[in-house]
Amino acid sequence: MNFNRAVIKVGSALVAPTKTGCSGQYTLAIAQFITQCQQQGKEIILVSSGGVAAGRSLIHHGSPKLSVALKKAMASVGQMQMMANWQRFFDMPCSQILINQSDLEDRKRFISIKETIQIQLENGVLPIVNENDTLTSEDLTVGDNDNLAALVAQVCEADSLFILSDIDGLFTKDPKVNADAVLIPDIEHITDEIYAMAGTSRNHLATGGMKTKIQAAEKAVEHGINTYIVNGTKSEVFSSIWAQKNPGTRFAADKDIIKAKKHWLKHTLKSQGKISLDAGAVNALVNKGASLLPAGIKSVHKNFKAGDAVELIDHQSNRLIAKGISLYNHTDLARIIGKHSDDIANILGHNQSNVIVHRDDMVIL
Ligand code: GLU
C-alpha cells in the first residue's frame, strides 16, 4: 500500500455517527492517521461528508424523510460544525474547498482548483473538500462525495484514493442481511458482477452507498489511482495500512495508464538539459518518491526553458537517475541552486512553485 499523495474520503456515518451533530468518536483516529501521513512526507487531501448529518439537529424538520431544501439548509449549517470538528484535531491549518461536479467540467475552474490545492499542499495546509450542496441544481443525489472524491483525486493527480465508511469493504452479498457474505480483498477489473454485489444498501443521511463507491473506484482506477474501501470506524485499519496490509477492498489502478505516462516521459519527451543533484536529493527522489527542491541541486547544464524535460544526474557518480519536467528555466534555476524554497521569491522576484521538478512529472530510471 505504497502511496505518496492520497485523497481520503470520509463518510457521514464517521463524522456524525449519532446523527445529532459531529463527534470525535471516529474522526480523531482518522485525523491522527492523516497527521502521521504528513509527518512521513505524504500529501493528503480530505474529502469530508457530514454536512447534512451534522446540521440535522439545527434545522426544524418533521418526518425522517427530508426534502431537498431541508437537506441543503442542514448541509450549509452543518458544514461549519464539520470543519470545526476536523480543525480541533489538527495543528496544521485546514482549508475549506466547496465545489460541485460541474466545476470540474469547466477547464478554468478545474485549473483554479488544482492550483489552489497544489499551493496549499506545498504549504502544509490540509485541504478539506465537500460538495457545495446549497448550489446543487437538481437535488443532493446529483453529486455524492464518493464520485466527487474520485474526481478530486484526478484533479490532484493523487496515486491513491481511500474511501472510509462504516463497512469493511465490498462483500459478495450485503453483509447486513447475509451471514455468509465474504469480503473481497482485491479487485483487478470492475465488472457488472461487481456492481451486482453492491446491492442497494444506503444510509439515509448520506447520499452514496456501495454502488457509488464502486463508481468512484472505476473512475479512479482508469486514471491510474489505486482505490481502497476501508472501515473508518476501526482504528486497527490504520495500523494495517502502515503495516502494508490491505484491511478492506482494493481496486487495482489501471497499470497501462501509469505505464503510458512514464513511457511518454521516458521515451517520447526529448531532454533539453541536465540538472546535477547532491546525495540527499538523489536519496529523496529514489527512495522517498520526493519532488526535486532547489536545495538539492549542485549545478545546471545547457539552455532549457520552463516546461522542458531534463535529465537528473547524480553529481557524485555522474549516473542518470531520473528524467522529469523542470518548472524553471536554466537561468532562473542557476540563481536558486542550493537555496531554500522559501527564498525563491526573494531571489527571482517570483515563485512559480516551491519544487523544481514535481514527482508527478518525473520518472526514476
Ligand atoms: N455533501 C453531503 C454532506 O456534506 C454528503 C454527500 C455524501 O454523503 O456523499 O452531507
Tab-separated table of C-alpha atoms and ligand atoms in Angstrom:
chain	number	residue	atom	x	y	z
A	1	MET	CA	0.000	0.000	0.000
A	2	ASN	CA	2.595	2.489	-1.034
A	3	PHE	CA	1.254	5.969	-1.583
A	4	ASN	CA	2.649	9.460	-1.766
A	5	ARG	CA	-0.386	11.587	-2.442
A	6	ALA	CA	-3.800	10.338	-1.383
A	7	VAL	CA	-7.356	11.560	-1.271
A	8	ILE	CA	-9.118	10.324	1.859
A	9	LYS	CA	-12.907	10.399	1.658
A	10	VAL	CA	-14.732	10.251	4.969
A	11	GLY	CA	-18.432	9.401	5.025
A	12	SER	CA	-21.204	10.962	7.112
A	13	ALA	CA	-21.501	7.873	9.309
A	14	LEU	CA	-17.998	8.610	10.621
A	15	VAL	CA	-18.326	12.379	11.009
A	16	ALA	CA	-21.716	12.401	12.743
A	17	PRO	CA	-22.322	8.809	13.882
A	18	THR	CA	-25.132	9.582	16.329
A	19	LYS	CA	-26.907	11.887	13.853
A	20	THR	CA	-27.054	14.613	16.491
A	21	GLY	CA	-24.032	16.614	15.368
A	22	CYS	CA	-20.320	15.974	14.835
A	23	SER	CA	-18.289	13.730	17.037
A	24	GLY	CA	-14.658	12.786	17.573
A	25	GLN	CA	-15.566	9.115	18.028
A	26	TYR	CA	-14.042	8.117	14.672
A	27	THR	CA	-12.674	11.378	13.304
A	28	LEU	CA	-9.964	11.575	15.987
A	29	ALA	CA	-8.287	8.346	14.815
A	30	ILE	CA	-8.683	9.424	11.182
A	31	ALA	CA	-7.090	12.792	11.965
A	32	GLN	CA	-4.195	11.022	13.716
A	33	PHE	CA	-3.682	8.876	10.624
A	34	ILE	CA	-3.633	11.984	8.402
A	35	THR	CA	-1.118	13.691	10.708
A	36	GLN	CA	1.133	10.607	10.604
A	37	CYS	CA	0.910	10.590	6.810
A	38	GLN	CA	2.023	14.213	6.702
A	39	GLN	CA	4.877	13.556	9.134
A	40	GLN	CA	6.108	10.902	6.708
A	41	GLY	CA	6.086	13.362	3.828
A	42	LYS	CA	2.865	12.086	2.248
A	43	GLU	CA	0.354	14.584	0.875
A	44	ILE	CA	-3.288	14.232	1.877
A	45	ILE	CA	-6.456	15.838	0.568
A	46	LEU	CA	-9.525	15.154	2.688
A	47	VAL	CA	-12.985	14.904	1.129
A	48	SER	CA	-15.437	15.023	4.002
A	49	SER	CA	-19.159	14.379	4.023
A	50	GLY	CA	-21.276	15.022	7.053
A	51	GLY	CA	-22.739	18.454	6.395
A	52	VAL	CA	-26.335	17.208	6.322
A	53	ALA	CA	-25.808	14.820	9.231
A	54	ALA	CA	-24.114	17.497	11.350
A	55	GLY	CA	-26.727	20.151	10.616
A	56	ARG	CA	-29.749	17.915	11.043
A	57	SER	CA	-30.405	18.804	14.673
A	58	LEU	CA	-30.079	22.528	13.906
A	59	ILE	CA	-32.903	22.792	11.348
A	60	HIS	CA	-36.505	22.062	12.300
A	61	HIS	CA	-37.883	19.146	10.370
A	62	GLY	CA	-40.830	16.832	10.682
A	63	SER	CA	-40.664	13.408	9.118
A	64	PRO	CA	-37.408	11.419	8.819
A	65	LYS	CA	-37.759	11.742	5.025
A	66	LEU	CA	-36.087	15.087	4.400
A	67	SER	CA	-36.906	17.388	1.498
A	68	VAL	CA	-34.060	18.571	-0.718
A	69	ALA	CA	-34.471	22.156	0.548
A	70	LEU	CA	-34.183	20.971	4.148
A	71	LYS	CA	-31.101	18.911	3.348
A	72	LYS	CA	-29.429	21.910	1.709
A	73	ALA	CA	-30.170	24.083	4.730
A	74	MET	CA	-28.765	21.373	7.007
A	75	ALA	CA	-25.684	20.897	4.804
A	76	SER	CA	-24.889	24.585	4.897
A	77	VAL	CA	-25.086	24.979	8.677
A	78	GLY	CA	-23.561	21.548	9.273
A	79	GLN	CA	-20.557	22.438	7.112
A	80	MET	CA	-19.360	24.902	9.775
A	81	GLN	CA	-19.703	22.294	12.503
A	82	MET	CA	-17.953	19.691	10.395
A	83	MET	CA	-14.979	21.945	9.597
A	84	ALA	CA	-14.627	22.963	13.249
A	85	ASN	CA	-14.757	19.304	14.244
A	86	TRP	CA	-11.834	18.491	11.924
A	87	GLN	CA	-9.738	21.527	12.778
A	88	ARG	CA	-9.758	20.751	16.512
A	89	PHE	CA	-7.736	17.574	15.838
A	90	PHE	CA	-5.048	19.211	13.688
A	91	ASP	CA	-2.156	21.536	14.487
A	92	MET	CA	-1.823	22.184	10.764
A	93	PRO	CA	-4.219	24.685	9.196
A	94	CYS	CA	-7.229	23.298	7.325
A	95	SER	CA	-8.774	24.903	4.247
A	96	GLN	CA	-12.364	24.607	3.085
A	97	ILE	CA	-12.968	23.930	-0.613
A	98	LEU	CA	-16.610	23.685	-1.675
A	99	ILE	CA	-17.156	22.545	-5.228
A	100	ASN	CA	-19.698	20.926	-7.482
A	101	GLN	CA	-19.041	18.338	-10.123
A	102	SER	CA	-19.794	20.911	-12.828
A	103	ASP	CA	-16.839	22.991	-11.563
A	104	LEU	CA	-14.562	20.147	-12.564
A	105	GLU	CA	-16.003	20.068	-16.098
A	106	ASP	CA	-15.035	23.715	-16.650
A	107	ARG	CA	-11.371	23.928	-17.691
A	108	LYS	CA	-10.665	27.263	-15.971
A	109	ARG	CA	-12.295	26.226	-12.704
A	110	PHE	CA	-10.560	22.852	-12.898
A	111	ILE	CA	-7.158	24.582	-13.116
A	112	SER	CA	-8.110	27.003	-10.364
A	113	ILE	CA	-8.980	24.128	-8.015
A	114	LYS	CA	-5.814	22.248	-8.986
A	115	GLU	CA	-3.566	25.259	-8.358
A	116	THR	CA	-5.220	26.099	-5.053
A	117	ILE	CA	-4.769	22.580	-3.730
A	118	GLN	CA	-1.199	22.353	-5.049
A	119	ILE	CA	-0.120	25.554	-3.278
A	120	GLN	CA	-1.865	24.512	-0.073
A	121	LEU	CA	-0.104	21.133	-0.067
A	122	GLU	CA	3.257	22.840	-0.593
A	123	ASN	CA	2.464	24.990	2.456
A	124	GLY	CA	1.471	22.156	4.776
A	125	VAL	CA	-2.230	23.030	4.688
A	126	LEU	CA	-4.829	20.256	4.747
A	127	PRO	CA	-7.422	20.883	2.009
A	128	ILE	CA	-10.886	19.680	3.071
A	129	VAL	CA	-13.288	19.350	0.157
A	130	ASN	CA	-17.057	18.909	0.182
A	131	GLU	CA	-19.791	19.425	-2.352
A	132	ASN	CA	-21.272	22.925	-2.353
A	133	ASP	CA	-24.667	21.470	-1.539
A	134	THR	CA	-26.569	24.778	-1.488
A	135	LEU	CA	-25.837	25.188	-5.192
A	136	THR	CA	-26.598	21.692	-6.436
A	137	SER	CA	-29.247	22.224	-9.071
A	138	GLU	CA	-31.317	19.027	-9.007
A	139	ASP	CA	-31.091	17.547	-5.529
A	140	LEU	CA	-28.491	16.141	-3.203
A	141	THR	CA	-28.369	12.911	-5.143
A	142	VAL	CA	-26.659	14.602	-8.098
A	143	GLY	CA	-23.276	14.604	-6.507
A	144	ASP	CA	-22.351	12.060	-3.931
A	145	ASN	CA	-18.983	12.522	-2.282
A	146	ASP	CA	-17.655	9.122	-3.385
A	147	ASN	CA	-17.714	10.213	-7.023
A	148	LEU	CA	-16.603	13.712	-6.044
A	149	ALA	CA	-13.584	12.239	-4.238
A	150	ALA	CA	-12.609	10.279	-7.355
A	151	LEU	CA	-12.755	13.479	-9.417
A	152	VAL	CA	-10.708	15.362	-6.810
A	153	ALA	CA	-8.135	12.542	-6.885
A	154	GLN	CA	-7.827	13.071	-10.653
A	155	VAL	CA	-7.513	16.847	-10.298
A	156	CYS	CA	-4.710	16.499	-7.745
A	157	GLU	CA	-3.070	13.617	-9.600
A	158	ALA	CA	-3.239	11.515	-6.444
A	159	ASP	CA	-1.830	8.000	-6.600
A	160	SER	CA	-4.379	6.588	-4.133
A	161	LEU	CA	-7.971	7.096	-3.016
A	162	PHE	CA	-9.127	5.813	0.374
A	163	ILE	CA	-12.912	5.665	0.847
A	164	LEU	CA	-13.629	5.409	4.562
A	165	SER	CA	-17.083	4.319	5.668
A	166	ASP	CA	-18.637	2.070	8.329
A	167	ILE	CA	-18.311	-1.122	6.310
A	168	ASP	CA	-15.189	-3.299	5.914
A	169	GLY	CA	-15.195	-3.226	2.123
A	170	LEU	CA	-17.090	-4.881	-0.709
A	171	PHE	CA	-18.716	-8.208	0.202
A	172	THR	CA	-20.055	-10.894	-2.107
A	173	LYS	CA	-23.533	-10.037	-0.694
A	174	ASP	CA	-24.892	-7.400	1.655
A	175	PRO	CA	-23.298	-8.481	4.996
A	176	LYS	CA	-26.059	-6.771	6.999
A	177	VAL	CA	-28.583	-9.362	5.852
A	178	ASN	CA	-26.424	-12.302	4.703
A	179	ALA	CA	-24.339	-14.083	7.325
A	180	ASP	CA	-22.390	-15.955	4.625
A	181	ALA	CA	-21.232	-12.766	2.852
A	182	VAL	CA	-17.468	-12.765	2.219
A	183	LEU	CA	-15.176	-9.713	1.981
A	184	ILE	CA	-13.401	-9.375	-1.386
A	185	PRO	CA	-9.839	-8.152	-0.768
A	186	ASP	CA	-8.688	-7.457	-4.324
A	187	ILE	CA	-10.489	-6.428	-7.461
A	188	GLU	CA	-8.495	-6.213	-10.676
A	189	HIS	CA	-11.399	-5.403	-13.009
A	190	ILE	CA	-14.732	-3.779	-12.236
A	191	THR	CA	-17.428	-5.800	-13.988
A	192	ASP	CA	-21.258	-5.924	-13.896
A	193	GLU	CA	-20.900	-8.781	-11.418
A	194	ILE	CA	-19.009	-6.474	-9.040
A	195	TYR	CA	-21.761	-3.862	-9.341
A	196	ALA	CA	-24.366	-6.560	-8.640
A	197	MET	CA	-22.612	-7.387	-5.363
A	198	ALA	CA	-23.010	-3.794	-4.238
A	199	GLY	CA	-26.795	-4.154	-3.900
A	200	THR	CA	-28.674	-1.040	-2.876
A	201	SER	CA	-27.651	-0.544	0.770
A	202	ARG	CA	-27.809	3.112	1.815
A	203	ASN	CA	-27.549	5.348	4.854
A	204	HIS	CA	-30.419	7.880	4.735
A	205	LEU	CA	-28.220	10.810	5.831
A	206	ALA	CA	-25.545	10.175	3.236
A	207	THR	CA	-26.023	10.333	-0.489
A	208	GLY	CA	-23.940	7.383	-1.591
A	209	GLY	CA	-23.925	3.659	-0.924
A	210	MET	CA	-21.728	0.788	-2.073
A	211	LYS	CA	-22.729	1.437	-5.694
A	212	THR	CA	-21.357	4.990	-5.706
A	213	LYS	CA	-18.146	3.706	-4.089
A	214	ILE	CA	-17.659	1.269	-6.960
A	215	GLN	CA	-18.434	4.033	-9.481
A	216	ALA	CA	-15.797	6.161	-7.747
A	217	ALA	CA	-13.302	3.302	-7.831
A	218	GLU	CA	-13.995	2.809	-11.538
A	219	LYS	CA	-13.332	6.496	-12.263
A	220	ALA	CA	-10.156	6.492	-10.190
A	221	VAL	CA	-8.529	3.276	-11.399
A	222	GLU	CA	-8.998	4.410	-15.016
A	223	HIS	CA	-6.698	7.292	-14.118
A	224	GLY	CA	-4.077	5.060	-12.541
A	225	ILE	CA	-5.268	5.679	-8.962
A	226	ASN	CA	-5.370	2.709	-6.549
A	227	THR	CA	-8.664	2.787	-4.640
A	228	TYR	CA	-9.398	1.263	-1.255
A	229	ILE	CA	-12.719	0.896	0.559
A	230	VAL	CA	-11.926	0.524	4.259
A	231	ASN	CA	-13.739	0.681	7.574
A	232	GLY	CA	-13.007	4.022	9.225
A	233	THR	CA	-14.746	3.008	12.458
A	234	LYS	CA	-11.914	0.576	13.267
A	235	SER	CA	-8.667	2.213	14.334
A	236	GLU	CA	-6.749	-1.043	13.642
A	237	VAL	CA	-7.434	-0.375	9.954
A	238	PHE	CA	-4.830	2.400	10.076
A	239	SER	CA	-2.223	0.122	11.707
A	240	SER	CA	-2.823	-2.357	8.879
A	241	ILE	CA	-2.226	0.350	6.296
A	242	TRP	CA	1.105	1.211	7.959
A	243	ALA	CA	1.962	-2.489	8.057
A	244	GLN	CA	1.325	-2.645	4.277
A	245	LYS	CA	-1.651	-4.957	4.831
A	246	ASN	CA	-4.854	-4.374	2.910
A	247	PRO	CA	-7.602	-4.026	5.542
A	248	GLY	CA	-10.530	-3.739	3.117
A	249	THR	CA	-11.180	-3.961	-0.607
A	250	ARG	CA	-8.542	-2.748	-3.021
A	251	PHE	CA	-9.361	-1.816	-6.602
A	252	ALA	CA	-6.133	-2.010	-8.598
A	253	ALA	CA	-5.120	1.008	-10.649
A	254	ASP	CA	-5.005	0.523	-14.393
A	255	LYS	CA	-1.318	-0.142	-14.869
A	256	ASP	CA	-1.437	0.731	-18.564
A	257	ILE	CA	-2.257	4.352	-17.704
A	258	ILE	CA	0.664	4.655	-15.291
A	259	LYS	CA	2.900	2.922	-17.813
A	260	ALA	CA	1.737	5.238	-20.608
A	261	LYS	CA	2.633	8.420	-18.690
A	262	LYS	CA	6.005	7.076	-17.597
A	263	HIS	CA	6.636	5.813	-21.124
A	264	TRP	CA	5.845	9.236	-22.586
A	265	LEU	CA	8.159	10.952	-20.112
A	266	LYS	CA	10.923	8.420	-20.587
A	267	HIS	CA	10.845	7.822	-24.312
A	268	THR	CA	8.851	10.498	-26.136
A	269	LEU	CA	9.920	13.706	-24.431
A	270	LYS	CA	13.380	14.811	-25.529
A	271	SER	CA	15.634	16.142	-22.743
A	272	GLN	CA	16.783	19.712	-23.274
A	273	GLY	CA	19.172	19.990	-20.328
A	274	LYS	CA	20.689	18.420	-17.251
A	275	ILE	CA	20.485	19.065	-13.516
A	276	SER	CA	23.082	17.555	-11.135
A	277	LEU	CA	21.908	16.579	-7.663
A	278	ASP	CA	23.597	16.084	-4.302
A	279	ALA	CA	23.425	12.767	-2.423
A	280	GLY	CA	20.487	13.908	-0.249
A	281	ALA	CA	18.353	14.794	-3.257
A	282	VAL	CA	19.226	11.526	-5.035
A	283	ASN	CA	18.130	9.592	-1.942
A	284	ALA	CA	14.920	11.638	-1.571
A	285	LEU	CA	13.939	11.104	-5.219
A	286	VAL	CA	14.842	7.435	-5.500
A	287	ASN	CA	13.865	6.124	-2.066
A	288	LYS	CA	11.185	8.525	-0.838
A	289	GLY	CA	9.346	9.434	-4.028
A	290	ALA	CA	10.037	13.128	-3.317
A	291	SER	CA	9.966	16.091	-5.682
A	292	LEU	CA	13.205	17.911	-6.519
A	293	LEU	CA	13.840	21.054	-4.446
A	294	PRO	CA	16.429	23.752	-5.259
A	295	ALA	CA	18.361	22.921	-2.061
A	296	GLY	CA	19.455	19.571	-3.513
A	297	ILE	CA	20.799	20.952	-6.804
A	298	LYS	CA	24.563	21.192	-7.419
A	299	SER	CA	24.649	22.508	-10.995
A	300	VAL	CA	22.569	23.170	-14.106
A	301	HIS	CA	23.674	22.412	-17.668
A	302	LYS	CA	22.503	23.606	-21.107
A	303	ASN	CA	19.777	26.058	-22.043
A	304	PHE	CA	16.335	24.796	-21.198
A	305	LYS	CA	13.012	26.535	-20.808
A	306	ALA	CA	10.438	26.104	-18.064
A	307	GLY	CA	8.322	23.083	-19.059
A	308	ASP	CA	11.185	21.306	-20.855
A	309	ALA	CA	12.233	17.772	-19.990
A	310	VAL	CA	15.589	17.499	-18.222
A	311	GLU	CA	17.863	14.682	-17.110
A	312	LEU	CA	18.558	14.438	-13.395
A	313	ILE	CA	22.125	13.298	-12.727
A	314	ASP	CA	23.848	12.081	-9.556
A	315	HIS	CA	26.611	14.660	-9.064
A	316	GLN	CA	28.966	12.147	-7.444
A	317	SER	CA	28.747	9.198	-9.823
A	318	ASN	CA	27.575	11.131	-12.903
A	319	ARG	CA	24.845	8.481	-13.221
A	320	LEU	CA	21.497	9.318	-14.863
A	321	ILE	CA	18.887	8.703	-12.159
A	322	ALA	CA	15.671	10.295	-13.419
A	323	LYS	CA	14.011	12.351	-16.092
A	324	GLY	CA	11.379	14.994	-15.465
A	325	ILE	CA	9.856	18.325	-16.426
A	326	SER	CA	11.551	21.416	-14.991
A	327	LEU	CA	9.219	24.132	-13.756
A	328	TYR	CA	12.020	26.747	-14.028
A	329	ASN	CA	14.256	27.733	-16.935
A	330	HIS	CA	18.011	27.215	-16.628
A	331	THR	CA	18.836	30.920	-15.970
A	332	ASP	CA	16.409	31.204	-13.076
A	333	LEU	CA	17.441	27.826	-11.763
A	334	ALA	CA	21.136	28.751	-11.786
A	335	ARG	CA	20.302	31.618	-9.408
A	336	ILE	CA	18.488	29.476	-6.845
A	337	ILE	CA	20.795	26.447	-6.728
A	338	GLY	CA	21.287	25.222	-3.156
A	339	LYS	CA	18.743	27.693	-1.766
A	340	HIS	CA	15.746	27.007	0.412
A	341	SER	CA	12.405	27.066	-1.454
A	342	ASP	CA	11.249	29.936	0.806
A	343	ASP	CA	13.975	32.145	-0.726
A	344	ILE	CA	12.907	31.667	-4.362
A	345	ALA	CA	10.561	34.672	-4.431
A	346	ASN	CA	13.194	37.000	-2.873
A	347	ILE	CA	15.897	35.963	-5.304
A	348	LEU	CA	13.880	35.767	-8.531
A	349	GLY	CA	11.075	38.194	-7.738
A	350	HIS	CA	8.563	35.412	-8.477
A	351	ASN	CA	7.817	31.888	-7.314
A	352	GLN	CA	6.086	29.557	-9.758
A	353	SER	CA	6.493	26.635	-7.417
A	354	ASN	CA	8.465	25.519	-4.373
A	355	VAL	CA	9.654	22.482	-6.269
A	356	ILE	CA	11.815	22.388	-9.400
A	357	VAL	CA	10.647	19.046	-10.770
A	358	HIS	CA	7.431	17.689	-9.308
A	359	ARG	CA	7.369	13.976	-8.616
A	360	ASP	CA	4.216	13.583	-10.751
A	361	ASP	CA	6.265	14.816	-13.711
A	362	MET	CA	9.260	12.594	-13.064
A	363	VAL	CA	10.278	9.068	-13.933
A	364	ILE	CA	13.032	7.306	-11.988
A	365	LEU	CA	15.292	5.414	-14.374
B	1	GLU	N1	-22.260	16.716	0.761
B	1	GLU	C1	-23.063	15.900	1.640
B	1	GLU	C2	-22.899	16.346	3.090
B	1	GLU	O1	-21.982	17.062	3.414
B	1	GLU	C3	-22.669	14.456	1.618
B	1	GLU	C4	-22.765	13.765	0.343
B	1	GLU	C5	-22.484	12.278	0.512
B	1	GLU	O2	-22.768	11.735	1.565
B	1	GLU	O3	-21.947	11.649	-0.379
B	1	GLU	O4	-23.681	15.942	3.903
